[in-house]
Coordinates of C-alpha atoms in Angstrom, one line a residue:
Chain A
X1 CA -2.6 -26.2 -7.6
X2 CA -5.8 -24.1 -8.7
X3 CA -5.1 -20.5 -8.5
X4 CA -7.5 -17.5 -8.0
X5 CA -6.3 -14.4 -8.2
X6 CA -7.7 -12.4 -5.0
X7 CA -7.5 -8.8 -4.4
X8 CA -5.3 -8.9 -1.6
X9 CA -3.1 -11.6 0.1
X10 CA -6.1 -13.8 1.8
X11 CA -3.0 -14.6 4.5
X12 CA -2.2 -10.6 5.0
X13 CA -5.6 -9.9 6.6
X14 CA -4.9 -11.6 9.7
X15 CA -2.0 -10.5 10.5
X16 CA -3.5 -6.6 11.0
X17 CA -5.0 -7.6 14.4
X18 CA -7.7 -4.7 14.3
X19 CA -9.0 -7.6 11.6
X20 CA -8.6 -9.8 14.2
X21 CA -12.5 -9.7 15.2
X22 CA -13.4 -10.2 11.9
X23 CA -14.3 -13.6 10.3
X24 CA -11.1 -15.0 9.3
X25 CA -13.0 -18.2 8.4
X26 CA -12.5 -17.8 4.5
X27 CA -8.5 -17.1 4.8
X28 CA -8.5 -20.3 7.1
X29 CA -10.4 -22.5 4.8
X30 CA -8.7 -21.4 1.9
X31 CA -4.9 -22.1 2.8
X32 CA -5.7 -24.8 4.5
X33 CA -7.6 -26.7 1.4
X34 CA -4.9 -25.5 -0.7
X35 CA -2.2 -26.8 1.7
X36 CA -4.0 -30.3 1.9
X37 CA -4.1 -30.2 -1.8
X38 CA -0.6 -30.0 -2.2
X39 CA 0.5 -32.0 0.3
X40 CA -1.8 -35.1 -1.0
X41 CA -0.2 -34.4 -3.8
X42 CA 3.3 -34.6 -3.4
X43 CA 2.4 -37.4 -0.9
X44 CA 0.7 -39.5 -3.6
X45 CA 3.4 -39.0 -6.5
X46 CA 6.3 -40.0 -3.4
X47 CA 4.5 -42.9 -2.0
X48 CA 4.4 -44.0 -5.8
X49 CA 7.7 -42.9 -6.3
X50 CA 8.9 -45.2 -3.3
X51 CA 6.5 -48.0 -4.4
X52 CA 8.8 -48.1 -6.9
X53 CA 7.3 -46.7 -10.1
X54 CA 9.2 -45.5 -12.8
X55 CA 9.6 -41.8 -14.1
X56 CA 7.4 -42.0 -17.0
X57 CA 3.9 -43.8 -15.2
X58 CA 4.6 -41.1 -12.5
X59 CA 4.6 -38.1 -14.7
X60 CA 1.1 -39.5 -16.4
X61 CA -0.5 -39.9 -13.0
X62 CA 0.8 -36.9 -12.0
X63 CA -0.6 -35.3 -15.3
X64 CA -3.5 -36.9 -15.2
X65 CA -4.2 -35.4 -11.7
X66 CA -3.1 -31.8 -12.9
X67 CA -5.6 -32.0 -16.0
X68 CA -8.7 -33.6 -13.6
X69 CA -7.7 -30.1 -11.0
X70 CA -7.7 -27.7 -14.2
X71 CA -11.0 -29.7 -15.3
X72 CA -12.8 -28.7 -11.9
X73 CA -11.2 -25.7 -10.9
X74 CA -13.9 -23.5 -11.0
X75 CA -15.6 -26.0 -8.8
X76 CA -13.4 -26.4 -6.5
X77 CA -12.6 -22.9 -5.9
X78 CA -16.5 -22.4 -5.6
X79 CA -16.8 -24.9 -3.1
X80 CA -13.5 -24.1 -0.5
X81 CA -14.8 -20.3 -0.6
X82 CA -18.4 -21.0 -0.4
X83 CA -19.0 -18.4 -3.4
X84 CA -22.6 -18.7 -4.4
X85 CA -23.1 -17.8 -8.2
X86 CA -25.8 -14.9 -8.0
X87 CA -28.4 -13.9 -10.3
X88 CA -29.4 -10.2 -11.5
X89 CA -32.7 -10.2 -9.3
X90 CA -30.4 -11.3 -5.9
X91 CA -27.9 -8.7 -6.2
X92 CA -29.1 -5.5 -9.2
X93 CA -26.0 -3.3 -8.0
X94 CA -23.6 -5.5 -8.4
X95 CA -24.2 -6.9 -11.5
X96 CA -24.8 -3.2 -12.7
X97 CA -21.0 -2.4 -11.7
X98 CA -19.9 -5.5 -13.7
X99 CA -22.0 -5.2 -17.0
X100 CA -20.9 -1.7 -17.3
X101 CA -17.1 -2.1 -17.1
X102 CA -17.2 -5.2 -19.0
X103 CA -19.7 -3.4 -21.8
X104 CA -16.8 -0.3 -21.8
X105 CA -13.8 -2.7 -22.4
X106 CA -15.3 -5.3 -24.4
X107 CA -15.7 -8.2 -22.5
X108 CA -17.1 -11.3 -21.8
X109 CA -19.8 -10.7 -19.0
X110 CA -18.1 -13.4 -16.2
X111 CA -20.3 -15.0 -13.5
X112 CA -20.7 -13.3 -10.7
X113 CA -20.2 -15.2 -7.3
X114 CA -21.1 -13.8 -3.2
X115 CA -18.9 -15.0 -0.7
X116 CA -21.0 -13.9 2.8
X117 CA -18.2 -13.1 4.7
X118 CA -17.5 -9.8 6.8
X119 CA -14.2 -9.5 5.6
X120 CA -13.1 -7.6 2.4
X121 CA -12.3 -9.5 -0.3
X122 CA -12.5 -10.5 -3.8
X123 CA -11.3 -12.8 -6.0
X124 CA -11.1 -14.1 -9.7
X125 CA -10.6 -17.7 -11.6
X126 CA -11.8 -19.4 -14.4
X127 CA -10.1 -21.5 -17.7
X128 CA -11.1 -18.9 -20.2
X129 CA -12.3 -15.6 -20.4
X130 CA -15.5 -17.1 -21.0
X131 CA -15.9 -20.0 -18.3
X132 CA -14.7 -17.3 -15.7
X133 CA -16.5 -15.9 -11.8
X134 CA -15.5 -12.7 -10.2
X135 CA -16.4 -13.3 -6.8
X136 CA -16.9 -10.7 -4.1
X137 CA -17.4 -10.8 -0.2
X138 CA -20.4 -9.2 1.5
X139 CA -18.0 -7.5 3.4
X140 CA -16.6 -6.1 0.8
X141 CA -19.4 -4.7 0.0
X142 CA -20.0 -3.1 3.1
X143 CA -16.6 -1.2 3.1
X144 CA -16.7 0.0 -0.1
X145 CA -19.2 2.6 0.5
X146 CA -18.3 4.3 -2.8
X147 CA -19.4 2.3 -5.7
X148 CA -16.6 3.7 -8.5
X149 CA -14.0 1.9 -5.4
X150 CA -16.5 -1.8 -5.5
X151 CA -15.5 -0.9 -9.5
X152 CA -12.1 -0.4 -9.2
X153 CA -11.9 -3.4 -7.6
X154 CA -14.0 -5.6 -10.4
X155 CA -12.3 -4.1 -12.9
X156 CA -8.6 -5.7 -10.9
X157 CA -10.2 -9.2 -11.0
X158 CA -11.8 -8.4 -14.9
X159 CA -7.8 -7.5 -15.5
X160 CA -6.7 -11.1 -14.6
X161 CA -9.1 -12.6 -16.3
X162 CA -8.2 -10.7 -19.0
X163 CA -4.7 -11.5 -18.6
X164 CA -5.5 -15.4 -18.3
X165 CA -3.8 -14.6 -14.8
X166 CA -5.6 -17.7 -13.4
X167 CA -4.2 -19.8 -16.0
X168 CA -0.6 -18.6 -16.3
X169 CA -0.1 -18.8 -12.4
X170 CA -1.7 -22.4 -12.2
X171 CA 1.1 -23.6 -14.9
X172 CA 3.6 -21.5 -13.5
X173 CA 2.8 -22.6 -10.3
X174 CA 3.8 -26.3 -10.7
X175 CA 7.0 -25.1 -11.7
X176 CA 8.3 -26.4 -8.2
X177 CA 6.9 -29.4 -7.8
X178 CA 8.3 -30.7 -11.6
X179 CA 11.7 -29.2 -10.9
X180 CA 11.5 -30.8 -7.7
X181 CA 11.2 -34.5 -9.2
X182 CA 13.2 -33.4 -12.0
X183 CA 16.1 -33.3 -9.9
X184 CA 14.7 -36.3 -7.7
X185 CA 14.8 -38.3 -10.7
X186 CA 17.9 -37.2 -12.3
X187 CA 19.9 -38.0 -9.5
X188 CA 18.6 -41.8 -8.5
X189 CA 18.8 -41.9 -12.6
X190 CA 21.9 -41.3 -13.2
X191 CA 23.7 -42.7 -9.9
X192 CA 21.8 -46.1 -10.1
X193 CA 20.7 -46.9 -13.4
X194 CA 24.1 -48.2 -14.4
X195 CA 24.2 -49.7 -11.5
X196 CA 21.3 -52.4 -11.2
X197 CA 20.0 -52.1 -8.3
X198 CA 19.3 -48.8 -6.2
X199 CA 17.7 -48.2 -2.7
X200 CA 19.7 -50.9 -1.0
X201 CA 22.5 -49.4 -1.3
X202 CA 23.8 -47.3 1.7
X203 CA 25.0 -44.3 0.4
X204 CA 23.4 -41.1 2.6
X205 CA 26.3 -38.6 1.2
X206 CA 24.9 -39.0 -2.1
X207 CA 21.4 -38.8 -0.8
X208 CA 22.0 -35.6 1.1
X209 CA 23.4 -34.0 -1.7
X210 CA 20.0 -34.9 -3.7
X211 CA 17.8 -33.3 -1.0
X212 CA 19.7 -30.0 -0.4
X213 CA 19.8 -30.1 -4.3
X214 CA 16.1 -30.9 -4.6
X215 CA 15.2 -28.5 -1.6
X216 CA 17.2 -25.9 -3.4
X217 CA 15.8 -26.3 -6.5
X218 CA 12.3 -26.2 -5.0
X219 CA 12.6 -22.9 -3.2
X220 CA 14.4 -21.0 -5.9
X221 CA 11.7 -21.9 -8.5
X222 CA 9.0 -21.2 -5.6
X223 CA 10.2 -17.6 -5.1
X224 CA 10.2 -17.1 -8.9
X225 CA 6.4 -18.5 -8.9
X226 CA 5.7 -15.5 -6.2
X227 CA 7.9 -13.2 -7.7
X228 CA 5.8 -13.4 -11.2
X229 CA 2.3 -13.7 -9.1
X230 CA 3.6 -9.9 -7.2
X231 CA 4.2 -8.7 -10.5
X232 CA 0.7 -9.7 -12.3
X233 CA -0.6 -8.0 -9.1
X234 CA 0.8 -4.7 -10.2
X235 CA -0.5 -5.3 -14.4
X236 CA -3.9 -6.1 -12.7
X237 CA -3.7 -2.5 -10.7
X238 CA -2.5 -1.3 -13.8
X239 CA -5.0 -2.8 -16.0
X240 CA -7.9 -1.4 -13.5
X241 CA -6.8 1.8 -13.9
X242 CA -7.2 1.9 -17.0
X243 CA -10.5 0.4 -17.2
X244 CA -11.6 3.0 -14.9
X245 CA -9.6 5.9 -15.7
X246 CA -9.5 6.7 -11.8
X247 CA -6.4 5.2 -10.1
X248 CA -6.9 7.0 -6.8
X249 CA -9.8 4.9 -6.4
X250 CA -8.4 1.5 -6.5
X251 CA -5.4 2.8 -4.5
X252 CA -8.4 4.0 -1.5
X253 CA -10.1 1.2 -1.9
X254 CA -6.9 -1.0 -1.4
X255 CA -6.2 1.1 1.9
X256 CA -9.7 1.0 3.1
X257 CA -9.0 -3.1 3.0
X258 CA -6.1 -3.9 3.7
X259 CA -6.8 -1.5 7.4
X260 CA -4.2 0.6 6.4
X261 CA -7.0 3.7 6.5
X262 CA -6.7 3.1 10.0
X263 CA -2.8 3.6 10.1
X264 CA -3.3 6.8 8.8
X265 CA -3.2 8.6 12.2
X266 CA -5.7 10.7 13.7
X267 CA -4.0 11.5 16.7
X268 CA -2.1 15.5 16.6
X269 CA 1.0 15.5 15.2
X270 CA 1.7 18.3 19.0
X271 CA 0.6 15.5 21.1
X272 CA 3.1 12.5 19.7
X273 CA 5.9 15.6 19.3
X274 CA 7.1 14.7 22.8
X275 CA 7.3 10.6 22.1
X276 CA 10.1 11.8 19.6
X277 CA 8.2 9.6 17.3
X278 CA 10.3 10.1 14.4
X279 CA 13.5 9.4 16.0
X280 CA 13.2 5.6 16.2
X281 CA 15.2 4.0 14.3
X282 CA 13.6 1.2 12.2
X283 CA 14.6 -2.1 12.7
X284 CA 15.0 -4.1 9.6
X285 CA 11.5 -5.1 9.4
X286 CA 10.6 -9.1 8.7
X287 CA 8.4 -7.7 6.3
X288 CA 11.8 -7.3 4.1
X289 CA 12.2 -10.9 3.7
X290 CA 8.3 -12.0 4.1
X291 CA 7.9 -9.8 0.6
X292 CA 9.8 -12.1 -1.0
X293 CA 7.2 -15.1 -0.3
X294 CA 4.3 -13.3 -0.5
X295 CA 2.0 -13.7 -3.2
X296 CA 0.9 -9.7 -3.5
X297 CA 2.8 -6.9 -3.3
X298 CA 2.5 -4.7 -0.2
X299 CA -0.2 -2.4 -0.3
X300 CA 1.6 0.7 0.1
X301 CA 3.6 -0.1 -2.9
X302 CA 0.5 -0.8 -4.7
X303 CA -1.0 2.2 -3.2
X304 CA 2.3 4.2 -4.5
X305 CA 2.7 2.8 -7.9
X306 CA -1.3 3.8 -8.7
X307 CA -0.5 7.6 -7.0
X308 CA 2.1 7.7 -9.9
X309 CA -0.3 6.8 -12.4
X310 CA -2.8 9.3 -11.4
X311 CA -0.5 11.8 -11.1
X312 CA 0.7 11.2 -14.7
X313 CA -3.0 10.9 -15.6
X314 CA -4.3 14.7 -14.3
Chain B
X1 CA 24.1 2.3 0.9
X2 CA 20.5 3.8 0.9
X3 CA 19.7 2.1 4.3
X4 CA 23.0 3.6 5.5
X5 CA 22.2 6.6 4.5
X6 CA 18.9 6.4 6.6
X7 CA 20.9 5.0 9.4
X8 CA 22.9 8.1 9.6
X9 CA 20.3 11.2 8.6
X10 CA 18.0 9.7 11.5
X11 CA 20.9 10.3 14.0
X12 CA 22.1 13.7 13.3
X13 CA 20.4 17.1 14.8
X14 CA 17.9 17.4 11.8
X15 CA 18.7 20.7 10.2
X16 CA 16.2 23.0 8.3
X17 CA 16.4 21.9 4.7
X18 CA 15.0 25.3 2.8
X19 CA 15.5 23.6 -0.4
X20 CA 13.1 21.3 0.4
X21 CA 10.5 23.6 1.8
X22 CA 11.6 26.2 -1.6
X23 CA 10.4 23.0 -3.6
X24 CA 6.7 24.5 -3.2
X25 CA 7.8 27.7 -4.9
X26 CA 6.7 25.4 -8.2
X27 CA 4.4 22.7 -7.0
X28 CA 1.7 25.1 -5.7
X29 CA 1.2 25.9 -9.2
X30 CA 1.0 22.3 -10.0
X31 CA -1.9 22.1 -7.3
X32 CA -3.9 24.9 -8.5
X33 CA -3.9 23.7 -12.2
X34 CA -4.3 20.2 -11.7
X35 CA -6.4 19.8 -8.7
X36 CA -8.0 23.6 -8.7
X37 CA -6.5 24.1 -5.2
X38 CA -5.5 27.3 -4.6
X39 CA -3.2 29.2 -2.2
X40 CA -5.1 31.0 0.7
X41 CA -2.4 33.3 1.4
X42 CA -1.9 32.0 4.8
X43 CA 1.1 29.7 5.8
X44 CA 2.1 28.9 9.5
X45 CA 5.0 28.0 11.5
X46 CA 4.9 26.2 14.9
X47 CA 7.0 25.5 17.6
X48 CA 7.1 24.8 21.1
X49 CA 7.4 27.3 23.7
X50 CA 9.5 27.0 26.5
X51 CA 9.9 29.8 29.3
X52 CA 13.3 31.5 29.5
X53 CA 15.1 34.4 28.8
X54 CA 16.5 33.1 25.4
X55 CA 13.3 31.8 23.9
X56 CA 11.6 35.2 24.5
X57 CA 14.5 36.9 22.7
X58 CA 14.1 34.8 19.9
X59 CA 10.5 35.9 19.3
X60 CA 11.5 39.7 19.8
X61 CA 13.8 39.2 17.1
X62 CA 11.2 37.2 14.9
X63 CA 8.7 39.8 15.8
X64 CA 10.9 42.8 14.9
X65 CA 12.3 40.6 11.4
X66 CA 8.7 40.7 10.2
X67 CA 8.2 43.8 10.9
X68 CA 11.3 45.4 9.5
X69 CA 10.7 42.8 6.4
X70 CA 6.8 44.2 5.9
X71 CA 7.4 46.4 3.1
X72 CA 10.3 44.0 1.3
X73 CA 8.1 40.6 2.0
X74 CA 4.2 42.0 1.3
X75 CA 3.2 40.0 4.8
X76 CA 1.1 40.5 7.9
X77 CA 1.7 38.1 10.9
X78 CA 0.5 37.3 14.5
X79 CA 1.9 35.1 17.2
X80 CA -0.7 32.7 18.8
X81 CA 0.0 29.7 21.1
X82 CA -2.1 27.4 21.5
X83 CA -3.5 25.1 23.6
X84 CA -0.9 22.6 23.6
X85 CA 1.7 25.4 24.3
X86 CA 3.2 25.6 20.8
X87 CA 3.7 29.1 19.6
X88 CA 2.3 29.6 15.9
X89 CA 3.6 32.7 13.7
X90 CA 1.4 32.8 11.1
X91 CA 2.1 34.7 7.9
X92 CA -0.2 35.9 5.6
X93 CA 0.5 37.5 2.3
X94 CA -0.6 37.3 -1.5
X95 CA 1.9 35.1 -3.1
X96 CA 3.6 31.8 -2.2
X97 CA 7.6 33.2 -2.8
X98 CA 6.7 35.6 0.0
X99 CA 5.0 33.5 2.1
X100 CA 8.2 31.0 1.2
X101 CA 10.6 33.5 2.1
X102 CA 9.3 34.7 5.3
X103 CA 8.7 31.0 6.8
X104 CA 12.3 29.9 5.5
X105 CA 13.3 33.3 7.0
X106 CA 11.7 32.8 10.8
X107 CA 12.8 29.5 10.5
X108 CA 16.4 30.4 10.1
X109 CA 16.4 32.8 12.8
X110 CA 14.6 29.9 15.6
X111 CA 17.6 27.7 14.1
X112 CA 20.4 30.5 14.8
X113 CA 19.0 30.8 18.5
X114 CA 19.7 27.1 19.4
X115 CA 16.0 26.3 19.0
X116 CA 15.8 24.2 15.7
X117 CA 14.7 21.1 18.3
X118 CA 11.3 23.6 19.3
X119 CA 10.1 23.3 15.5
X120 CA 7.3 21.4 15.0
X121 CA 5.9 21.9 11.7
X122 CA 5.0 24.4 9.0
X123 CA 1.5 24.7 7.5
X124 CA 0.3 25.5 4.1
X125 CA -3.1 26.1 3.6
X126 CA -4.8 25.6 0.2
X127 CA -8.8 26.2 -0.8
X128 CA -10.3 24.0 -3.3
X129 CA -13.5 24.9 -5.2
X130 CA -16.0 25.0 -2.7
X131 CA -14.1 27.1 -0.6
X132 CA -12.7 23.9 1.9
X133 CA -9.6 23.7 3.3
X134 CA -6.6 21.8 2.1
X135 CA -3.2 21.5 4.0
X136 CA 0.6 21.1 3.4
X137 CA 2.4 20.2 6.9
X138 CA 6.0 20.4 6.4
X139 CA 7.6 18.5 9.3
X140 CA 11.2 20.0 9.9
X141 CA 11.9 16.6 11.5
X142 CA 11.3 14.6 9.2
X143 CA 12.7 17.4 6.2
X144 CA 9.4 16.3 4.1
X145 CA 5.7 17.5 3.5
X146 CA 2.8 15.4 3.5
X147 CA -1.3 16.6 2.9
X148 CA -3.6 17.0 5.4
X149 CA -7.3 17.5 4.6
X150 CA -9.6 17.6 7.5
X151 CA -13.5 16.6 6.9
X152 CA -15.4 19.4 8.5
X153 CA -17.6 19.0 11.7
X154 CA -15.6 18.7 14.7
X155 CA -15.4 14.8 13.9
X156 CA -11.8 14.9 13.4
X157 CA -11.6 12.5 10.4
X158 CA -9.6 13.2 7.4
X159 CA -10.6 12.8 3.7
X160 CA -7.3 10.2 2.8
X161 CA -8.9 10.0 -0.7
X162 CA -8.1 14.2 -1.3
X163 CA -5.2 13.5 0.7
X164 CA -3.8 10.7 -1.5
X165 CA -4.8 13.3 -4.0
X166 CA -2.9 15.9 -3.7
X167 CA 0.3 13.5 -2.6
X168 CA -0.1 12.0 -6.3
X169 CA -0.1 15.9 -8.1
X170 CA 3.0 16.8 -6.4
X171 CA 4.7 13.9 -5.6
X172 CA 7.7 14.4 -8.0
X173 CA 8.1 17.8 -7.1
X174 CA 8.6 18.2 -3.8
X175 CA 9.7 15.5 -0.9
X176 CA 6.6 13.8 0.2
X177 CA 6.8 11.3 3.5
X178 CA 6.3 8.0 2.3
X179 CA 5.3 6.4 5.5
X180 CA 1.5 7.4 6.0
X181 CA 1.7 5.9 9.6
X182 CA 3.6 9.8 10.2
X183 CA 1.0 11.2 8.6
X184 CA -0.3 13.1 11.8
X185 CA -2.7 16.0 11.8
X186 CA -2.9 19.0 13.3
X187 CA -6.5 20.2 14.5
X188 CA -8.2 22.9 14.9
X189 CA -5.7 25.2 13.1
X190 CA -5.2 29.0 14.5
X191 CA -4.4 29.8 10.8

């Protein structure tokens, strides 16, 4: 239920295997402590549900549990990632980058958070502009080598914070799970309240139609949560490159990431000639449909989108 | 219908699409105002060489085209092939319509011969301020361009950042390849 924005899909990293060596421990621990979060969470509200509690104590509980999550979410987030809150004297440079871009666009100065991971990564969250951390990974750090890139990146986090990204997707985001016991509760409403008595009753035709309806209902409102995340992705590039004025360097610093660098091949165009390299015929990629979950755009069409934008620019 | 489309180009005996490579006629001038890259005057066109009787007849008649077309064109040339056996004819001349025409023009002639499979690539090569080199690779393959800008020192790295540069500048003028993965180089350039 809490949302931070990060740079890039924490999930997409693993799947380039030359990341594979890498320490995948933050993408781990995050989705999983978001998956258990969830899942205790529909569990609790469905064993109350089958306990036998009506609509109205459910939603308070379920409220209730919602507001105590948005109470600590900066907590929370800071303790699955590990993000330590650092101080000017720990890390100059950093808070340098920060204090300048914030100073130029009129900020709130966030708090500034060091995940010591290798890989690349960074990620913002927070209530309010004012109660909100940029965090970034060590690694990051490392494979930035070009400081106005490490800026370019801040200044995409500064943008969802800016946007009350973290916000909008945490409401957004329980979208699903409310139109999933909307519909729940709609259907045992109106089929058994006239009737007296409910769960007794042998009636699995009705009760298929409320899951597939349910299910439905749950992954249609799902894929419109990612669909809105993917497109907050691309105002946050937007919004970056803005702040900075320098779209290329966000769009590099995405590639230098996300691996794709490395795709860009090395090896002579005269000695893959004879593979007939371009003659393969792609097959309809599983990245097609996989887009449609994912929570980020794919870099490439992040990478293009800022080329456009620097192009207009010069 | 787009994917068809795909489908079906992919298939076909690519052809030598001079619109496409005539599309630098305009966005040279694009590079040299917006990114102060400038055209060297030398251009490239590669292809690989195969014994036989036909394939040397085709460069006698490239050969005697340029040299008939010297006075018409404003363009010196030399053949060089390399060490991966690919025969370059490079062209080198003061402005970009000649340099244009002439590799649109030996181009034509390798397709005439049967050869249009042989062509590998052509080469444009820019200078940017400090006098470094820049390149346009046109692959005939592939009917697109995309940049290639080598770091200098035998390392064989790239500069991606110039690279995604120079795509950005030009990218609604001319057919740029979209998939970076094709992106390949060519080192050590006879140009």
């Amino acid at each position: 239920m809490v949302t931070v924005r990060s740079l890039i899909q924490l999930s997409s990293i693993s799947r380039t295997p030359s990341w594979q060596r890498r320490d995948n421990g933050l993408t781990i621990r995050m989705i999983l402590s978001f998956a258990i979060l969830a899942l205790l969470f529909v569990v609790f509200l469905s064993v109350l549900a089958y306990v036998g509690l009506g609509i109205i104590p459910i939603t308070i509980i379920a409220s209730l549990m919602v507001l105590a999550q948005w109470y600590f979410s900066d907590k929370i987030v800071l303790w699955m990632s590990r993000a330590k809150v650092v101080t000017r004297d720990q890390f100059p440079k950093l808070h340098d980058i920060v204090e300048r871009i914030v100073a130029r666009n009129n900020l709130p100065k966030p708090k500034i958070a060091v995940i010591d991971t290798n890989m690349p990564n960074a990620f913002a969250t927070g209530k309010s502009k004012k109660s909100s951390i940029v965090a970034v990974t060590t690694g990051l750090m490392d494979t930035l080598d070009d400081p106005e890139e490490l800026e370019s990146v801040i200044a995409h986090e500064l943008t969802h914070i800016r946007n009350r990204d973290a916000v909008v997707l945490t409401l957004v985001s329980l979208l699903p799970t409310v139109a999933w016991y909307l519909v729940q509760f709609g259907f045992y409403g109106g089929l058994y309240g006239g009737m007296g008595y409910g769960r007794d009753r042998n009636n699995g035709g009705v009760m298929i139609i409320v899951i597939v309806v349910a299910v439905l209902v749950f992954v249609i409102s799902f894929l419109i949560v990612r669909a809105i995340s993917r497109y907050r992705e691309f105002s946050a590039d937007r919004g970056a490159a803005q702040m900075t004025g320098k779209p290329v360097k966000l769009a590099n610093a995405l590639m230098k990431i996300s691996g794709s660098m490395r795709r860009v091949p090395t090896k002579d165009l005269r000695q893959v000639e004879g593979l007939n390299a371009f003659f393969i015929i792609p097959a309809i990629s599983g990245s097609t449909i996989g887009n449609l979950f994912s929570t980020h755009p794919p870099t490439e069409k992040r990478v293009q989108k800022l080329m456009e934008m620097e192009a207009s620019m010069s | 219908m787009r994917f068809f489309g795909k489908f079906i180009k992919k298939n076909y005996d690519p052809k030598t699409d001079s619109d496409v490579l005539f599309s630098l006629s305009s966005a040279y001038l694009t590079l040299e105002s917006k990114m102060g890259l400038k055209n060297s005057g030398r251009c490239a066109l590669s292809l690989k060489s195969i014994s036989g009787m036909y394939f040397n007849e085709m460069k006698d008649d490239i050969k005697r085209f340029l040299d008939i077309s010297k006075t018409d064109f404003e363009l010196t040339y030399r053949t060089v092939t390399d060490s991966y056996g690919y025969l370059w004819i490079v062209l080198e001349g003061k402005r970009m319509e000649d340099l244009l025409a002439g590799i649109s023009a030996v181009g034509d002639t390798v397709d005439e011969k049967g050869f249009s499979n042989q062509l590998l690539a052509a080469i444009f090569e820019f200078t940017n301020d400090r006098n470094k080199k820049q390149y346009l690779i046109y692959n005939y393959k592939r009917n697109s361009f995309y940049p290639f800008v080598p770091v200098d020192g035998g390392q064989k790295t790239r500069n991606t950042e110039e690279e995604i540069k120079m795509m950005a500048t030009i990218g609604d003028e001319v057919p740029l390849e979209k998939d970076m993965t094709l992106w390949y180089p060519l080192w050590d350039l006879p140009l």
